[in-house]
Every structure is written in C-alpha cells, then in structure tokens.
PDB file of C-alpha atoms in Angstrom:
ATOM      1  CA  GLU A   1      24.034  36.266  89.686  1.00 86.00           C
ATOM      2  CA  ILE A   2      23.553  39.679  88.295  1.00 93.00           C
ATOM      3  CA  VAL A   3      21.518  41.794  90.516  1.00 96.00           C
ATOM      4  CA  LEU A   4      19.119  44.830  89.037  1.00 97.00           C
ATOM      5  CA  THR A   5      18.127  47.855  90.860  1.00 98.00           C
ATOM      6  CA  GLN A   6      15.234  49.947  89.921  1.00 98.00           C
ATOM      7  CA  SER A   7      15.116  53.893  90.716  1.00 97.00           C
ATOM      8  CA  PRO A   8      13.001  55.631  91.983  1.00 97.00           C
ATOM      9  CA  ALA A   9      10.443  53.153  93.458  1.00 97.00           C
ATOM     10  CA  THR A  10       7.536  55.319  92.837  1.00 98.00           C
ATOM     11  CA  LEU A  11       7.485  58.012  90.385  1.00 97.00           C
ATOM     12  CA  SER A  12       4.116  60.396  90.818  1.00 97.00           C
ATOM     13  CA  LEU A  13       3.591  62.493  87.458  1.00 97.00           C
ATOM     14  CA  SER A  14       1.091  63.876  85.403  1.00 97.00           C
ATOM     15  CA  PRO A  15      -0.614  62.841  82.166  1.00 97.00           C
ATOM     16  CA  GLY A  16       1.544  64.497  79.516  1.00 97.00           C
ATOM     17  CA  GLU A  17       4.494  64.803  81.451  1.00 98.00           C
ATOM     18  CA  ARG A  18       7.961  63.209  80.553  1.00 98.00           C
ATOM     19  CA  ALA A  19       8.369  59.674  82.871  1.00 98.00           C
ATOM     20  CA  THR A  20      12.359  58.604  83.403  1.00 98.00           C
ATOM     21  CA  LEU A  21      13.038  55.412  84.472  1.00 98.00           C
ATOM     22  CA  SER A  22      16.768  53.778  85.548  1.00 98.00           C
ATOM     23  CA  CYS A  23      17.333  50.398  86.298  1.00 98.00           C
ATOM     24  CA  ARG A  24      21.403  49.195  86.864  1.00 98.00           C
ATOM     25  CA  ALA A  25      22.903  45.790  87.098  1.00 97.00           C
ATOM     26  CA  SER A  26      25.368  44.892  89.462  1.00 97.00           C
ATOM     27  CA  GLN A  27      27.768  44.131  86.378  1.00 97.00           C
ATOM     28  CA  SER A  28      27.729  44.344  82.536  1.00 96.00           C
ATOM     29  CA  VAL A  29      24.961  43.003  80.622  1.00 95.00           C
ATOM     30  CA  SER A  30      26.152  44.516  77.597  1.00 93.00           C
ATOM     31  CA  ASN A  31      22.575  45.128  75.867  1.00 95.00           C
ATOM     32  CA  TYR A  32      20.666  41.978  76.994  1.00 95.00           C
ATOM     33  CA  LEU A  33      17.984  44.277  79.009  1.00 97.00           C
ATOM     34  CA  ALA A  34      14.402  44.251  78.442  1.00 98.00           C
ATOM     35  CA  TRP A  35      11.377  46.353  79.969  1.00 98.00           C
ATOM     36  CA  TYR A  36       7.861  44.884  80.969  1.00 98.00           C
ATOM     37  CA  GLN A  37       4.959  47.064  81.809  1.00 98.00           C
ATOM     38  CA  GLN A  38       2.306  45.417  84.616  1.00 98.00           C
ATOM     39  CA  LYS A  39      -1.094  46.717  85.460  1.00 97.00           C
ATOM     40  CA  PRO A  40      -3.319  45.044  87.785  1.00 95.00           C
ATOM     41  CA  GLY A  41      -4.561  42.094  87.660  1.00 94.00           C
ATOM     42  CA  GLN A  42      -2.742  41.782  84.142  1.00 97.00           C
ATOM     43  CA  ALA A  43       0.115  39.127  83.037  1.00 98.00           C
ATOM     44  CA  PRO A  44       3.234  41.602  82.459  1.00 98.00           C
ATOM     45  CA  ARG A  45       3.632  43.182  78.898  1.00 98.00           C
ATOM     46  CA  LEU A  46       7.238  43.256  77.173  1.00 98.00           C
ATOM     47  CA  LEU A  47       8.064  47.291  75.651  1.00 98.00           C
ATOM     48  CA  ILE A  48      11.605  46.660  74.974  1.00 98.00           C
ATOM     49  CA  TYR A  49      14.300  43.818  74.395  1.00 97.00           C
ATOM     50  CA  ASP A  50      17.920  44.316  73.402  1.00 97.00           C
ATOM     51  CA  ALA A  51      17.699  47.414  75.942  1.00 97.00           C
ATOM     52  CA  SER A  52      16.652  49.749  73.017  1.00 97.00           C
ATOM     53  CA  ASN A  53      13.977  47.879  70.605  1.00 97.00           C
ATOM     54  CA  ARG A  54       9.991  48.251  70.690  1.00 98.00           C
ATOM     55  CA  ALA A  55       8.283  45.024  71.244  1.00 97.00           C
ATOM     56  CA  THR A  56       5.383  44.586  68.488  1.00 96.00           C
ATOM     57  CA  GLY A  57       2.601  47.213  68.745  1.00 97.00           C
ATOM     58  CA  ILE A  58       4.202  48.932  71.173  1.00 98.00           C
ATOM     59  CA  PRO A  59       3.631  52.792  70.802  1.00 98.00           C
ATOM     60  CA  ALA A  60       6.535  55.233  69.819  1.00 98.00           C
ATOM     61  CA  ARG A  61       6.555  56.809  72.980  1.00 98.00           C
ATOM     62  CA  PHE A  62       8.292  54.191  74.987  1.00 98.00           C
ATOM     63  CA  SER A  63      11.837  54.158  74.506  1.00 98.00           C
ATOM     64  CA  GLY A  64      15.114  52.626  75.886  1.00 98.00           C
ATOM     65  CA  SER A  65      18.479  53.544  75.894  1.00 98.00           C
ATOM     66  CA  GLY A  66      21.791  52.417  77.686  1.00 97.00           C
ATOM     67  CA  SER A  67      24.455  49.432  77.644  1.00 96.00           C
ATOM     68  CA  GLY A  68      26.629  47.724  80.166  1.00 96.00           C
ATOM     69  CA  THR A  69      25.313  48.620  83.471  1.00 97.00           C
ATOM     70  CA  ASP A  70      22.750  51.605  83.438  1.00 98.00           C
ATOM     71  CA  PHE A  71      19.638  51.804  81.203  1.00 98.00           C
ATOM     72  CA  THR A  72      16.469  53.975  81.111  1.00 98.00           C
ATOM     73  CA  LEU A  73      13.281  53.805  80.051  1.00 98.00           C
ATOM     74  CA  THR A  74      11.272  57.197  78.515  1.00 98.00           C
ATOM     75  CA  ILE A  75       7.855  57.532  77.784  1.00 98.00           C
ATOM     76  CA  SER A  76       7.960  60.972  76.158  1.00 98.00           C
ATOM     77  CA  SER A  77       4.395  62.362  76.796  1.00 98.00           C
ATOM     78  CA  LEU A  78       2.489  60.238  79.615  1.00 98.00           C
ATOM     79  CA  GLU A  79      -0.517  58.670  78.605  1.00 97.00           C
ATOM     80  CA  PRO A  80      -3.685  57.961  81.278  1.00 96.00           C
ATOM     81  CA  GLU A  81      -3.122  53.895  80.444  1.00 97.00           C
ATOM     82  CA  ASP A  82       0.197  54.029  80.972  1.00 98.00           C
ATOM     83  CA  PHE A  83       0.223  54.177  84.834  1.00 97.00           C
ATOM     84  CA  ALA A  84       1.517  51.211  85.846  1.00 98.00           C
ATOM     85  CA  VAL A  85       4.369  49.046  87.282  1.00 98.00           C
ATOM     86  CA  TYR A  86       7.481  48.576  84.849  1.00 98.00           C
ATOM     87  CA  TYR A  87      10.481  45.953  85.215  1.00 98.00           C
ATOM     88  CA  CYS A  88      13.575  45.692  83.900  1.00 98.00           C
ATOM     89  CA  GLN A  89      14.666  42.141  83.558  1.00 97.00           C
ATOM     90  CA  GLN A  90      17.748  40.262  82.346  1.00 93.00           C
ATOM     91  CA  ARG A  91      17.509  36.864  83.376  1.00 90.00           C
ATOM     92  CA  LEU A  92      15.839  38.035  86.714  1.00 94.00           C
ATOM     93  CA  PHE A  93      13.578  41.049  87.271  1.00 96.00           C
ATOM     94  CA  GLY A  94      14.324  44.054  89.083  1.00 97.00           C
ATOM     95  CA  PRO A  95      11.999  45.636  91.854  1.00 97.00           C
ATOM     96  CA  GLY A  96       9.981  47.576  89.836  1.00 98.00           C
ATOM     97  CA  THR A  97       9.030  51.231  89.398  1.00 98.00           C
ATOM     98  CA  LYS A  98       5.232  52.166  90.054  1.00 98.00           C
ATOM     99  CA  VAL A  99       4.330  55.087  87.751  1.00 98.00           C
ATOM    100  CA  ASP A 100       1.548  56.385  89.696  1.00 96.00           C
ATOM    101  CA  ILE A 101      -0.646  59.549  89.227  1.00 93.00           C
ATOM    102  CA  LYS A 102       0.191  62.966  91.152  1.00 91.00           C
TER     103      LYS A 102
ATOM    104  CA  GLN B   1      -1.317  34.455  67.284  1.00 92.00           C
ATOM    105  CA  VAL B   2       0.750  32.311  70.294  1.00 96.00           C
ATOM    106  CA  GLN B   3      -1.363  31.941  73.309  1.00 98.00           C
ATOM    107  CA  LEU B   4      -0.552  29.947  76.878  1.00 98.00           C
ATOM    108  CA  GLN B   5      -3.228  29.107  79.222  1.00 98.00           C
ATOM    109  CA  GLU B   6      -1.945  27.732  82.803  1.00 98.00           C
ATOM    110  CA  SER B   7      -4.001  25.112  84.790  1.00 98.00           C
ATOM    111  CA  GLY B   8      -3.891  23.193  87.829  1.00 96.00           C
ATOM    112  CA  PRO B   9      -4.814  22.974  91.260  1.00 96.00           C
ATOM    113  CA  GLY B  10      -5.626  26.178  92.729  1.00 95.00           C
ATOM    114  CA  LEU B  11      -4.872  25.096  96.666  1.00 98.00           C
ATOM    115  CA  VAL B  12      -1.822  23.124  97.854  1.00 98.00           C
ATOM    116  CA  LYS B  13      -1.373  21.693 101.269  1.00 98.00           C
ATOM    117  CA  PRO B  14       1.917  22.719 103.132  1.00 97.00           C
ATOM    118  CA  SER B  15       4.640  20.284 102.229  1.00 97.00           C
ATOM    119  CA  GLN B  16       3.027  18.671  99.390  1.00 98.00           C
ATOM    120  CA  THR B  17       4.086  19.391  95.466  1.00 98.00           C
ATOM    121  CA  LEU B  18       2.442  22.194  93.228  1.00 98.00           C
ATOM    122  CA  SER B  19       2.050  21.160  89.483  1.00 98.00           C
ATOM    123  CA  LEU B  20       0.871  23.460  86.864  1.00 98.00           C
ATOM    124  CA  THR B  21       0.671  22.916  83.232  1.00 98.00           C
ATOM    125  CA  CYS B  22       1.061  25.399  80.626  1.00 98.00           C
ATOM    126  CA  THR B  23      -1.066  24.449  77.423  1.00 98.00           C
ATOM    127  CA  VAL B  24       0.446  26.520  74.108  1.00 98.00           C
ATOM    128  CA  SER B  25      -1.703  27.077  71.002  1.00 97.00           C
ATOM    129  CA  GLY B  26      -1.285  28.950  67.760  1.00 96.00           C
ATOM    130  CA  GLY B  27       2.380  27.787  67.483  1.00 95.00           C
ATOM    131  CA  SER B  28       4.346  24.903  68.286  1.00 96.00           C
ATOM    132  CA  ILE B  29       6.610  24.185  71.513  1.00 97.00           C
ATOM    133  CA  SER B  30       9.205  22.506  69.168  1.00 96.00           C
ATOM    134  CA  SER B  31       9.995  25.405  67.292  1.00 92.00           C
ATOM    135  CA  SER B  32      13.668  26.516  67.483  1.00 91.00           C
ATOM    136  CA  GLY B  33      14.602  29.931  69.261  1.00 91.00           C
ATOM    137  CA  TYR B  34      12.365  29.750  72.047  1.00 95.00           C
ATOM    138  CA  TYR B  35      12.574  28.831  75.700  1.00 96.00           C
ATOM    139  CA  TRP B  36       9.604  27.916  77.581  1.00 98.00           C
ATOM    140  CA  SER B  37       9.653  29.655  81.165  1.00 98.00           C
ATOM    141  CA  TRP B  38       7.960  29.676  84.490  1.00 98.00           C
ATOM    142  CA  ILE B  39       7.655  33.192  86.460  1.00 98.00           C
ATOM    143  CA  ARG B  40       5.792  33.560  89.658  1.00 98.00           C
ATOM    144  CA  GLN B  41       4.312  37.184  91.369  1.00 98.00           C
ATOM    145  CA  LEU B  42       4.183  36.874  95.355  1.00 95.00           C
ATOM    146  CA  PRO B  43       0.991  38.711  96.561  1.00 93.00           C
ATOM    147  CA  GLY B  44       1.682  42.286  96.408  1.00 91.00           C
ATOM    148  CA  LYS B  45       5.721  41.604  95.296  1.00 94.00           C
ATOM    149  CA  GLY B  46       7.661  41.906  92.153  1.00 94.00           C
ATOM    150  CA  LEU B  47       8.504  38.995  89.922  1.00 97.00           C
ATOM    151  CA  GLU B  48      10.272  35.857  90.302  1.00 97.00           C
ATOM    152  CA  TRP B  49      11.859  33.778  87.492  1.00 97.00           C
ATOM    153  CA  ILE B  50      11.294  30.000  88.188  1.00 98.00           C
ATOM    154  CA  GLY B  51      12.985  28.226  85.197  1.00 97.00           C
ATOM    155  CA  TYR B  52      13.036  27.591  81.762  1.00 97.00           C
ATOM    156  CA  ILE B  53      12.535  24.558  79.427  1.00 97.00           C
ATOM    157  CA  TYR B  54      13.826  24.206  75.437  1.00 96.00           C
ATOM    158  CA  TYR B  55      11.729  21.844  73.874  1.00 96.00           C
ATOM    159  CA  ILE B  56      14.478  19.084  73.446  1.00 96.00           C
ATOM    160  CA  GLY B  57      14.311  19.114  77.495  1.00 95.00           C
ATOM    161  CA  SER B  58      17.316  21.368  78.634  1.00 96.00           C
ATOM    162  CA  THR B  59      16.603  23.100  81.283  1.00 97.00           C
ATOM    163  CA  TYR B  60      18.103  26.022  83.303  1.00 97.00           C
ATOM    164  CA  TYR B  61      16.742  26.930  87.015  1.00 97.00           C
ATOM    165  CA  ASN B  62      16.678  30.030  89.347  1.00 96.00           C
ATOM    166  CA  PRO B  63      19.610  29.180  92.044  1.00 95.00           C
ATOM    167  CA  SER B  64      17.404  29.907  94.452  1.00 95.00           C
ATOM    168  CA  LEU B  65      14.744  27.503  93.500  1.00 97.00           C
ATOM    169  CA  LYS B  66      16.762  25.235  91.821  1.00 96.00           C
ATOM    170  CA  SER B  67      16.423  22.439  94.498  1.00 97.00           C
ATOM    171  CA  ARG B  68      12.875  21.955  94.718  1.00 98.00           C
ATOM    172  CA  VAL B  69      12.012  22.933  90.759  1.00 98.00           C
ATOM    173  CA  THR B  70      11.450  20.425  87.774  1.00 98.00           C
ATOM    174  CA  ILE B  71      10.276  21.827  84.663  1.00 98.00           C
ATOM    175  CA  SER B  72       9.418  19.158  81.749  1.00 98.00           C
ATOM    176  CA  VAL B  73       8.289  19.322  77.999  1.00 97.00           C
ATOM    177  CA  ASP B  74       5.615  17.502  76.181  1.00 97.00           C
ATOM    178  CA  THR B  75       5.566  18.178  73.059  1.00 96.00           C
ATOM    179  CA  SER B  76       3.245  15.846  71.503  1.00 97.00           C
ATOM    180  CA  LYS B  77       0.515  17.823  73.647  1.00 97.00           C
ATOM    181  CA  ASN B  78       2.356  21.200  72.949  1.00 97.00           C
ATOM    182  CA  GLN B  79       2.814  21.496  76.934  1.00 98.00           C
ATOM    183  CA  PHE B  80       5.726  22.108  79.508  1.00 98.00           C
ATOM    184  CA  SER B  81       4.710  21.562  83.070  1.00 98.00           C
ATOM    185  CA  LEU B  82       5.997  22.983  86.692  1.00 98.00           C
ATOM    186  CA  LYS B  83       6.561  20.960  89.930  1.00 98.00           C
ATOM    187  CA  LEU B  84       7.240  22.754  92.704  1.00 98.00           C
ATOM    188  CA  SER B  85       8.145  20.320  96.092  1.00 97.00           C
ATOM    189  CA  THR B  86       7.905  20.725  99.722  1.00 98.00           C
ATOM    190  CA  VAL B  87       6.234  24.390  99.098  1.00 98.00           C
ATOM    191  CA  THR B  88       4.979  26.637 102.319  1.00 97.00           C
ATOM    192  CA  ALA B  89       3.066  29.381 102.971  1.00 97.00           C
ATOM    193  CA  ALA B  90       5.651  31.326 101.027  1.00 97.00           C
ATOM    194  CA  ASP B  91       5.088  29.838  97.785  1.00 98.00           C
ATOM    195  CA  THR B  92       1.800  31.477  97.485  1.00 98.00           C
ATOM    196  CA  ALA B  93       1.857  33.645  94.202  1.00 98.00           C
ATOM    197  CA  VAL B  94       0.759  33.822  90.680  1.00 98.00           C
ATOM    198  CA  TYR B  95       1.997  31.626  88.412  1.00 98.00           C
ATOM    199  CA  TYR B  96       2.861  32.425  84.846  1.00 98.00           C
ATOM    200  CA  CYS B  97       3.837  30.616  81.937  1.00 98.00           C
ATOM    201  CA  ALA B  98       5.712  32.464  79.464  1.00 98.00           C
ATOM    202  CA  ARG B  99       7.490  31.947  75.953  1.00 98.00           C
ATOM    203  CA  GLU B 100      10.928  33.559  75.731  1.00 96.00           C
ATOM    204  CA  PHE B 101      12.197  34.576  72.636  1.00 93.00           C
ATOM    205  CA  TRP B 102      16.033  34.659  71.496  1.00 92.00           C
ATOM    206  CA  THR B 103      16.913  37.840  70.512  1.00 91.00           C
ATOM    207  CA  ASN B 104      20.394  39.530  69.204  1.00 88.00           C
ATOM    208  CA  SER B 105      21.767  40.148  72.745  1.00 87.00           C
ATOM    209  CA  GLY B 106      19.891  37.350  74.765  1.00 89.00           C
ATOM    210  CA  THR B 107      16.404  36.787  75.791  1.00 92.00           C
ATOM    211  CA  ALA B 108      13.095  38.447  76.629  1.00 96.00           C
ATOM    212  CA  PHE B 109       9.403  36.963  77.159  1.00 97.00           C
ATOM    213  CA  ASP B 110       7.287  38.052  74.629  1.00 96.00           C
ATOM    214  CA  HIS B 111       4.086  35.794  75.126  1.00 98.00           C
ATOM    215  CA  TRP B 112       2.603  35.066  78.565  1.00 98.00           C
ATOM    216  CA  GLY B 113      -0.212  33.234  79.931  1.00 98.00           C
ATOM    217  CA  GLN B 114      -2.694  35.004  81.956  1.00 97.00           C
ATOM    218  CA  GLY B 115      -1.757  33.641  85.582  1.00 98.00           C
ATOM    219  CA  SER B 116      -2.598  31.097  87.909  1.00 98.00           C
ATOM    220  CA  LEU B 117      -3.377  31.960  91.736  1.00 98.00           C
ATOM    221  CA  VAL B 118      -1.492  28.875  93.586  1.00 98.00           C
ATOM    222  CA  THR B 119      -2.517  29.497  97.596  1.00 98.00           C
ATOM    223  CA  VAL B 120      -0.652  26.962 100.171  1.00 98.00           C
ATOM    224  CA  SER B 121      -2.446  26.290 102.795  1.00 97.00           C
ATOM    225  CA  SER B 122      -3.744  23.467 105.455  1.00 95.00           C
TER     226      SER B 122
END
C-alpha cells in the first residue's frame, strides 16, 4: 500500500504570495498523482492529474510538478478564493495541507 | 455535464448496515474509461477512498474496509450503491460518490456528488 505524506500541514500566507505544497509517496508512483482543493462544506475539486495536467477550467496559476516519489503543487499568486485544504491522491489520499490567510 | 447525487438514510444504528445510492445524470454509467467510486470524510478529517466499481461489475476495495464493504451497480437505473456492514460510531462521516476517469498514468476523480452525512448512533 502506497502512503502519501504532505507538508506542511498548514501554510499561512497572504493574498498575492506564492504557495508551494509538497506531497511525498512511500514508493514510486511514476506520474500517477492528482491534486484536489476542498473548501468547507464542499466536495473536493480536481485541480491536477497525472502530476502536471490541469483539469478542465482550472486557472493557470495552479501548476503541478514531480514524478516518482516527490511532487509539488504551486499556486503562483494566491487569490482570496484559494484559501482551502489541498489533498494529493494516488489511489489513497494524503492527509492534506491547509492554506490559510496570514 | 455529469452530475452525481447521493441518497440514503442519514442515521444508522450501530451494528447495522449503512446503505447509500448514487444516481448519475448527464452521462451513462456504462461508458468505458470510468470507475465509479465511494469516498468518505470523517468529521474534521481527511478523505478516505472506500472502493470502486466498473460498469461490468468488477470491484476493488480499500483493504482497510474490504471485509465490510460491498459496492454494486444497476446500469438500467444509472446508479451504483454502497453497503457498509456492522457500522460503529467511527463510521460517522460524509460519504461522497465520485466518477474516476482513466488518465495516461492512472486515474483521478473529476466529478463528485455533494456528499451525504451519515451518522451512526442509537
């Protein structure tokens, strides 16, 4: 069973700043990794699949990179609506990173 | 636009079986290239994948829940269902159904239901 770990657990930033979220797999998953955004009371929303492909309708400020065991989700300039919890997922989900307002 | 909607009891007694149904609209559950999954979120916690079914009936479950989970499909109604047996308070969660599409490298969940809160309590 592949285990995903995410860091940091919480990221406190201001609007306009760059956010860098990390996801590490316990063994190589090649490019099989997705990222989701979840806001309170809502279902998760797919942002990135296959490590670096943006899902339909996702703004260009969201980008994904990495392969093997180390992956990164970057939000180039935080908008107010980007403050949320972010999960990485292979088959199972990582524990999440909360991006909150500093 | 594909939409998914969960339905079922919001309250289940301990030791009983939790049953939920997901109705798919705007697309056929029998389309190739998709799995149909259940995912849950315990209160204030992260996401836990429960299992999936392919329209022909093949299934794959999370090993941690496998002994208690059954997922079935009714293609005539464009629905798939979850049964979780012998529930306890630890199964209290928001249960989501989701469509999982095949990508070049694996899969990803691109459409989700709104979620159904199920509370296990006597």
